[in-house]
């Protein structure tokens, strides 16, 4: 799996740095080409000479070697297929999560647009620190791969969580990243996510319970399967792919239509409002004397219906609280899309805002495929595999 892969290893200043010598051996044995960057602090734990000998390559520490200056953070990025940062200290994790580039390793991480795998290692209290967990969460949500630390005896003398994962586990995680089928390489996919907002006045709006998780899971998965992804969402997503932020159904329609040229597929996972306020008030509406208030709504364009049957593979979602399959059959025929993914939004354990989903995919001939309850990430992968099985 790793034959001829270019693996860039980043070693930061933690005692587990010595274990990376074994990791380099494992990568080299399976045919990978390995390069190593160290933070200046890592040099306190391992020597350049050891790493140079094991990797059979030059080892890099600083990007400000004025006698022999090369923008190494760019050339190393271009060459590598993956960046494995192990051990990843609390300090380096936090710097990367906040875009700080104060050494060659953090600068390279900032410029790296391919998979990054982090193997955190630190004292238990540091691992449990809220800021560190928040920074890790931020990185995870941005698409970083994390091999969580294990529990055990730590070099600082305590026992607890924070010990770097075994090098064999880091190796296996690397293999897993490469083994993801790149079946969408060369495909362009536009995905919508989130609930649209229809303004009533400058401070109030009509919306729905969509969190955007399903759309994000699809976009992340499509990206990891090699697709060029455009995400049109009702919130900003910090992702390595293109993200256009829209608010109302009308804005989403414009963004989808303006970006549909050359797309192979559009997946409408967003919960788009069927109606909008006819005349949103320009100023904040005042509470009047009357006990009731009537707001007139007008129909929104149906984006899915408008793009279906025009040459791009159109995939819609169908959110129902009753008669899921009957309504889905009716909806796919009405909207004319190629596939419709039906989910039951009356259930609390799937659908809106949940991390899980269970779906039925209908095709134009009304064949139905059922995917049992699973994480939205796994459901996303199955949807993409199904939709692209014959493309
Ligand atoms: O975001 P999460 O919290 O993760 O929840 C996921 C989800 C439940 C929102 C998602 O799985 C889902 O079902 N999305 C579609 C919600 C929806 O609007 O369903 P619908 O049955 O009302 O619409 C059918 C399809 O037409 C959808 O693809 C929708 O994007 C599209 N549509 C609807 C109205 C409209 N004016 N234009 C549209 O394009």
XYZ file of C-alpha atoms and ligand atoms in Angstrom:
430
model
C 0.000 0.000 0.000
C 2.849 2.425 0.741
C 5.095 1.444 -2.171
C 6.528 4.602 -3.814
C 4.496 6.867 -1.538
C 6.276 10.010 -0.385
C 5.823 10.325 3.351
C 6.878 13.474 5.140
C 7.334 12.976 8.880
C 7.248 15.911 11.300
C 8.834 15.278 14.706
C 8.136 17.703 17.550
C 9.791 18.002 20.948
C 8.422 15.142 23.018
C 10.062 12.078 24.529
C 8.141 9.795 22.126
C 10.335 11.262 19.356
C 12.714 8.315 19.717
C 9.899 5.914 18.689
C 9.745 7.580 15.268
C 12.950 5.765 14.340
C 10.876 2.538 14.315
C 8.095 4.238 12.337
C 10.596 5.314 9.677
C 11.821 1.696 9.449
C 8.235 0.455 8.978
C 7.545 2.988 6.219
C 10.859 2.261 4.485
C 10.310 -1.504 4.667
C 7.019 -1.147 2.821
C 8.658 0.788 0.003
C 7.884 4.390 0.949
C 10.219 7.321 0.448
C 10.593 9.153 3.760
C 11.665 12.701 4.538
C 11.841 14.177 8.014
C 11.341 17.659 9.433
C 12.155 18.339 13.083
C 11.209 21.265 15.256
C 14.285 22.769 16.970
C 13.018 21.280 20.289
C 12.813 17.772 18.801
C 16.595 17.872 18.377
C 16.836 17.513 22.170
C 15.378 14.020 21.874
C 16.742 12.568 18.599
C 19.692 13.383 16.390
C 19.632 14.473 12.787
C 22.231 11.849 11.966
C 20.050 8.953 13.224
C 17.060 10.139 11.199
C 19.157 10.884 8.131
C 20.615 7.368 8.254
C 17.245 5.665 8.750
C 15.363 7.709 6.153
C 18.240 7.757 3.703
C 17.434 11.380 3.043
C 18.423 14.850 4.151
C 16.680 15.929 7.386
C 15.285 19.467 7.761
C 15.062 21.701 10.807
C 15.045 25.386 9.965
C 13.813 27.318 6.933
C 16.064 30.288 7.618
C 19.416 28.845 6.693
C 20.577 32.050 4.958
C 23.650 30.483 3.362
C 21.630 27.904 1.505
C 18.094 29.316 1.337
C 15.367 27.307 -0.387
C 11.667 27.661 0.411
C 11.655 24.071 1.712
C 8.162 24.269 3.120
C 6.911 24.538 -0.467
C 9.158 21.926 -2.093
C 8.518 19.430 0.719
C 4.766 20.022 0.362
C 4.832 19.497 -3.403
C 6.699 16.232 -3.114
C 4.885 14.571 -0.188
C 1.658 12.536 -0.430
C 1.024 12.733 3.308
C 2.403 14.639 6.307
C 2.612 12.540 9.487
C 3.302 14.636 12.593
C 4.400 12.339 15.428
C 4.748 12.950 18.258
C 2.544 16.032 17.998
C 2.962 18.111 21.151
C 0.257 20.331 22.662
C 2.350 23.307 21.535
C 2.562 22.276 17.867
C -1.100 21.155 17.725
C -2.204 24.555 19.025
C 0.051 26.465 16.663
C -1.208 24.543 13.615
C -4.845 24.971 14.695
C -4.292 28.732 14.864
C -2.293 29.174 11.672
C 0.986 29.997 13.429
C 4.058 29.414 11.264
C 7.119 29.917 13.458
C 9.317 27.020 12.322
C 9.730 24.836 9.257
C 7.342 22.165 10.572
C 4.434 24.498 11.387
C 5.007 26.502 8.190
C 4.912 23.296 6.140
C 1.720 22.166 7.903
C 0.115 25.508 7.045
C 0.993 25.156 3.352
C 0.155 21.435 3.104
C -3.054 20.679 1.169
C -2.945 16.881 1.252
C -3.760 14.528 4.183
C -2.137 15.364 7.522
C -2.036 12.690 10.225
C -1.362 13.776 13.815
C -0.261 11.475 16.654
C -0.633 13.609 19.801
C 1.574 12.841 22.802
C 1.578 14.772 26.068
C 1.017 14.696 29.812
C -2.529 13.678 30.881
C -3.422 17.109 32.300
C -2.290 18.781 29.092
C -4.337 16.260 27.072
C -7.407 17.048 29.185
C -6.901 20.817 28.879
C -9.960 22.367 27.207
C -7.903 24.566 24.875
C -5.948 21.573 23.574
C -9.147 19.572 23.049
C -10.769 22.545 21.278
C -7.737 22.927 19.012
C -7.794 19.210 18.188
C -11.516 19.385 17.472
C -10.870 22.325 15.149
C -8.239 20.319 13.273
C -10.471 17.232 13.127
C -13.311 19.304 11.674
C -10.936 20.705 9.078
C -10.117 17.214 7.824
C -6.963 16.371 9.812
C -6.608 12.700 10.709
C -5.842 12.018 14.373
C -4.467 8.812 15.939
C -5.565 9.273 19.533
C -3.040 8.671 22.298
C -3.318 5.641 24.528
C -3.409 5.300 28.317
C -0.415 4.062 30.259
C 2.717 4.978 32.134
C 4.007 8.355 30.939
C 7.587 9.530 30.838
C 6.715 12.273 33.352
C 6.083 9.559 35.948
C 2.269 9.593 35.988
C -0.172 7.096 34.550
C -3.018 8.266 32.328
C -4.067 9.276 28.835
C -1.583 11.085 26.615
C 0.921 8.423 25.659
C 1.580 8.504 21.901
C -0.239 5.736 19.976
C 1.917 2.720 19.160
C 3.974 3.219 15.998
C 2.206 0.197 14.465
C -1.116 2.045 14.925
C 0.309 5.179 13.303
C 1.543 3.001 10.441
C -1.909 1.330 10.096
C -3.644 4.735 10.092
C -1.324 5.862 7.290
C -2.170 2.753 5.248
C -5.887 3.335 5.893
C -5.701 6.875 4.530
C -4.070 5.660 1.317
C -6.433 2.708 0.949
C -9.513 4.932 0.713
C -10.686 4.334 -2.805
C -10.047 7.390 -4.948
C -13.068 6.514 -7.106
C -14.024 10.165 -7.534
C -10.695 11.380 -8.895
C -11.339 13.769 -11.776
C -14.991 14.319 -10.762
C -16.418 17.716 -9.853
C -19.166 17.636 -7.245
C -21.233 20.487 -5.843
C -22.878 19.785 -2.482
C -25.313 21.954 -0.519
C -25.564 21.878 3.277
C -27.458 23.524 6.118
C -30.830 25.163 6.592
C -31.656 28.290 4.616
C -32.717 31.472 6.439
C -35.612 33.574 5.181
C -35.519 37.023 6.765
C -38.683 38.523 8.270
C -36.968 41.762 9.274
C -33.269 42.625 9.885
C -33.192 40.558 13.118
C -35.690 37.718 12.665
C -35.847 34.862 10.240
C -37.618 31.602 9.367
C -35.344 28.560 9.241
C -35.270 24.841 10.105
C -33.359 22.302 12.208
C -30.655 21.370 9.685
C -27.165 21.449 11.235
C -25.368 20.858 7.943
C -23.705 17.660 9.257
C -25.038 15.430 6.460
C -23.867 17.832 3.747
C -20.458 18.256 5.365
C -20.045 14.474 5.704
C -20.766 14.146 1.974
C -18.384 16.963 1.044
C -15.553 15.612 3.249
C -16.050 12.109 1.920
C -16.189 13.215 -1.736
C -13.001 15.241 -1.174
C -11.253 12.265 0.459
C -12.343 10.074 -2.459
C -10.522 12.422 -4.823
C -13.317 14.701 -6.080
C -12.996 18.439 -6.643
C -15.633 19.668 -4.214
C -17.644 22.894 -4.111
C -19.646 23.224 -0.918
C -22.534 25.708 -0.910
C -23.514 26.044 2.742
C -25.503 28.310 5.022
C -22.493 28.563 7.382
C -18.770 28.952 6.929
C -16.924 25.624 6.892
C -13.141 25.711 7.292
C -12.308 23.017 4.802
C -9.577 22.381 2.256
C -12.142 22.637 -0.580
C -14.108 25.543 -2.082
C -16.869 26.872 0.178
C -19.516 29.419 -0.830
C -21.669 30.744 1.977
C -25.286 31.616 1.223
C -28.220 32.490 3.444
C -31.608 32.331 1.721
C -33.012 29.900 -0.857
C -32.668 32.603 -3.523
C -28.971 33.094 -2.696
C -28.412 29.322 -2.695
C -30.140 29.023 -6.072
C -27.828 31.721 -7.496
C -24.674 30.063 -6.111
C -25.703 26.619 -7.400
C -26.594 27.908 -10.870
C -23.463 30.050 -11.180
C -21.234 27.121 -10.245
C -22.980 24.239 -11.978
C -21.062 24.564 -15.262
C -18.621 21.636 -15.626
C -19.918 19.872 -12.500
C -20.434 16.127 -12.827
C -22.861 15.948 -9.954
C -24.929 18.146 -7.627
C -26.076 16.781 -4.257
C -28.741 18.842 -2.511
C -28.443 17.896 1.180
C -29.477 21.384 2.317
C -32.895 21.906 3.839
C -34.172 24.659 1.549
C -37.194 26.718 2.572
C -40.198 26.154 0.315
C -41.468 29.674 1.055
C -39.938 33.071 1.828
C -41.379 36.245 3.291
C -42.994 38.262 0.502
C -41.788 41.626 1.772
C -39.221 41.455 4.581
C -39.418 44.608 6.736
C -36.526 47.035 6.252
C -36.465 47.950 9.965
C -37.059 45.810 13.065
C -40.789 45.200 13.347
C -42.441 46.709 16.417
C -44.889 44.842 18.623
C -48.300 46.230 17.585
C -51.591 46.497 19.404
C -53.064 43.408 17.674
C -52.834 39.960 19.313
C -51.900 38.225 16.067
C -49.569 38.886 13.199
C -49.874 37.575 9.656
C -46.810 37.328 7.458
C -47.375 36.650 3.785
C -45.107 34.015 2.243
C -44.361 33.351 -1.409
C -43.020 30.189 -3.006
C -39.240 29.815 -3.422
C -37.783 28.359 -6.613
C -37.181 24.615 -6.338
C -33.445 24.421 -6.995
C -33.336 20.633 -7.292
C -36.218 20.566 -9.757
C -34.642 23.332 -11.843
C -31.259 21.624 -12.209
C -32.607 18.093 -12.762
C -32.648 16.588 -16.267
C -30.080 19.104 -17.590
C -27.085 16.775 -18.014
C -25.642 16.939 -14.524
C -26.180 13.987 -12.182
C -28.749 15.396 -9.741
C -29.106 13.897 -6.267
C -31.742 15.191 -3.877
C -32.591 14.430 -0.295
C -36.094 13.855 0.981
C -36.917 14.767 4.572
C -40.205 13.233 5.707
C -41.910 12.786 9.039
C -44.482 10.244 7.742
C -44.972 7.799 4.837
C -41.282 8.052 3.966
C -41.145 5.715 0.976
C -44.485 6.720 -0.634
C -43.613 10.415 -0.348
C -40.095 9.792 -1.646
C -41.448 7.958 -4.716
C -43.747 10.870 -5.445
C -40.969 13.414 -4.881
C -38.375 11.823 -7.195
C -40.954 11.713 -10.000
C -42.012 15.314 -9.416
C -38.501 16.747 -9.149
C -36.980 14.594 -11.906
C -33.644 14.037 -10.160
C -31.507 10.925 -10.776
C -31.406 9.786 -7.149
C -33.332 10.751 -4.029
C -32.000 9.964 -0.544
C -34.926 9.609 1.845
C -34.552 10.021 5.606
C -37.071 10.041 8.445
C -36.768 13.364 10.268
C -39.302 12.430 12.957
C -36.706 10.174 14.627
C -34.409 11.646 17.280
C -31.619 9.091 16.711
C -31.057 10.037 13.059
C -31.705 12.910 10.621
C -31.688 16.543 11.736
C -28.659 17.501 13.868
C -27.792 13.887 14.738
C -24.341 12.435 14.006
C -26.158 9.371 12.629
C -28.511 8.693 9.753
C -30.433 5.865 8.120
C -31.442 6.317 4.486
C -33.234 4.787 1.520
C -31.890 5.700 -1.925
C -34.369 5.713 -4.773
C -33.329 5.802 -8.403
C -35.452 6.926 -11.365
C -36.844 3.426 -11.834
C -37.921 3.506 -8.179
C -35.427 0.809 -7.159
C -34.696 1.251 -3.474
C -31.438 0.628 -1.580
C -31.490 0.763 2.212
C -28.515 1.837 4.329
C -28.974 0.902 7.997
C -28.366 3.432 10.785
C -24.702 4.455 10.810
C -22.523 7.560 11.231
C -23.213 10.301 8.700
C -19.631 9.809 7.439
C -20.262 6.129 6.637
C -23.690 6.882 5.161
C -22.065 9.583 2.999
C -19.509 7.119 1.671
C -22.224 4.585 0.782
C -24.326 7.258 -0.949
C -21.350 8.366 -3.065
C -20.399 4.783 -3.929
C -23.999 4.054 -4.946
C -24.444 7.214 -7.006
C -21.146 6.741 -8.837
C -21.262 2.924 -9.245
C -22.233 3.171 -12.891
C -20.631 6.482 -13.800
O -28.169 18.987 8.239
P -28.367 17.828 9.193
O -28.717 18.287 10.579
O -27.216 16.862 9.141
O -29.660 17.001 8.702
C -29.658 16.375 7.452
C -30.972 16.594 6.678
C -32.125 15.923 7.404
C -31.245 18.094 6.526
C -30.756 15.966 5.254
O -30.452 14.612 5.390
C -31.955 16.167 4.360
O -32.913 15.432 4.382
N -31.902 17.251 3.522
C -33.026 17.667 2.662
C -34.003 18.489 3.449
C -35.153 18.978 2.578
O -35.240 20.129 2.281
O -35.948 18.007 2.143
P -37.269 18.237 1.219
O -37.882 16.916 1.165
O -38.065 19.388 1.732
O -36.682 18.671 -0.184
C -36.372 17.715 -1.186
C -35.140 18.152 -1.944
O -35.414 19.346 -2.673
C -33.923 18.425 -1.107
O -32.802 17.902 -1.766
C -33.856 19.947 -1.042
O -32.509 20.409 -0.938
C -34.465 20.338 -2.388
N -35.159 21.630 -2.378
C -36.216 21.851 -1.550
C -36.880 23.053 -1.599
C -36.451 24.037 -2.511
N -37.060 25.217 -2.577
N -35.430 23.795 -3.312
C -34.776 22.610 -3.279
O -33.830 22.394 -4.029
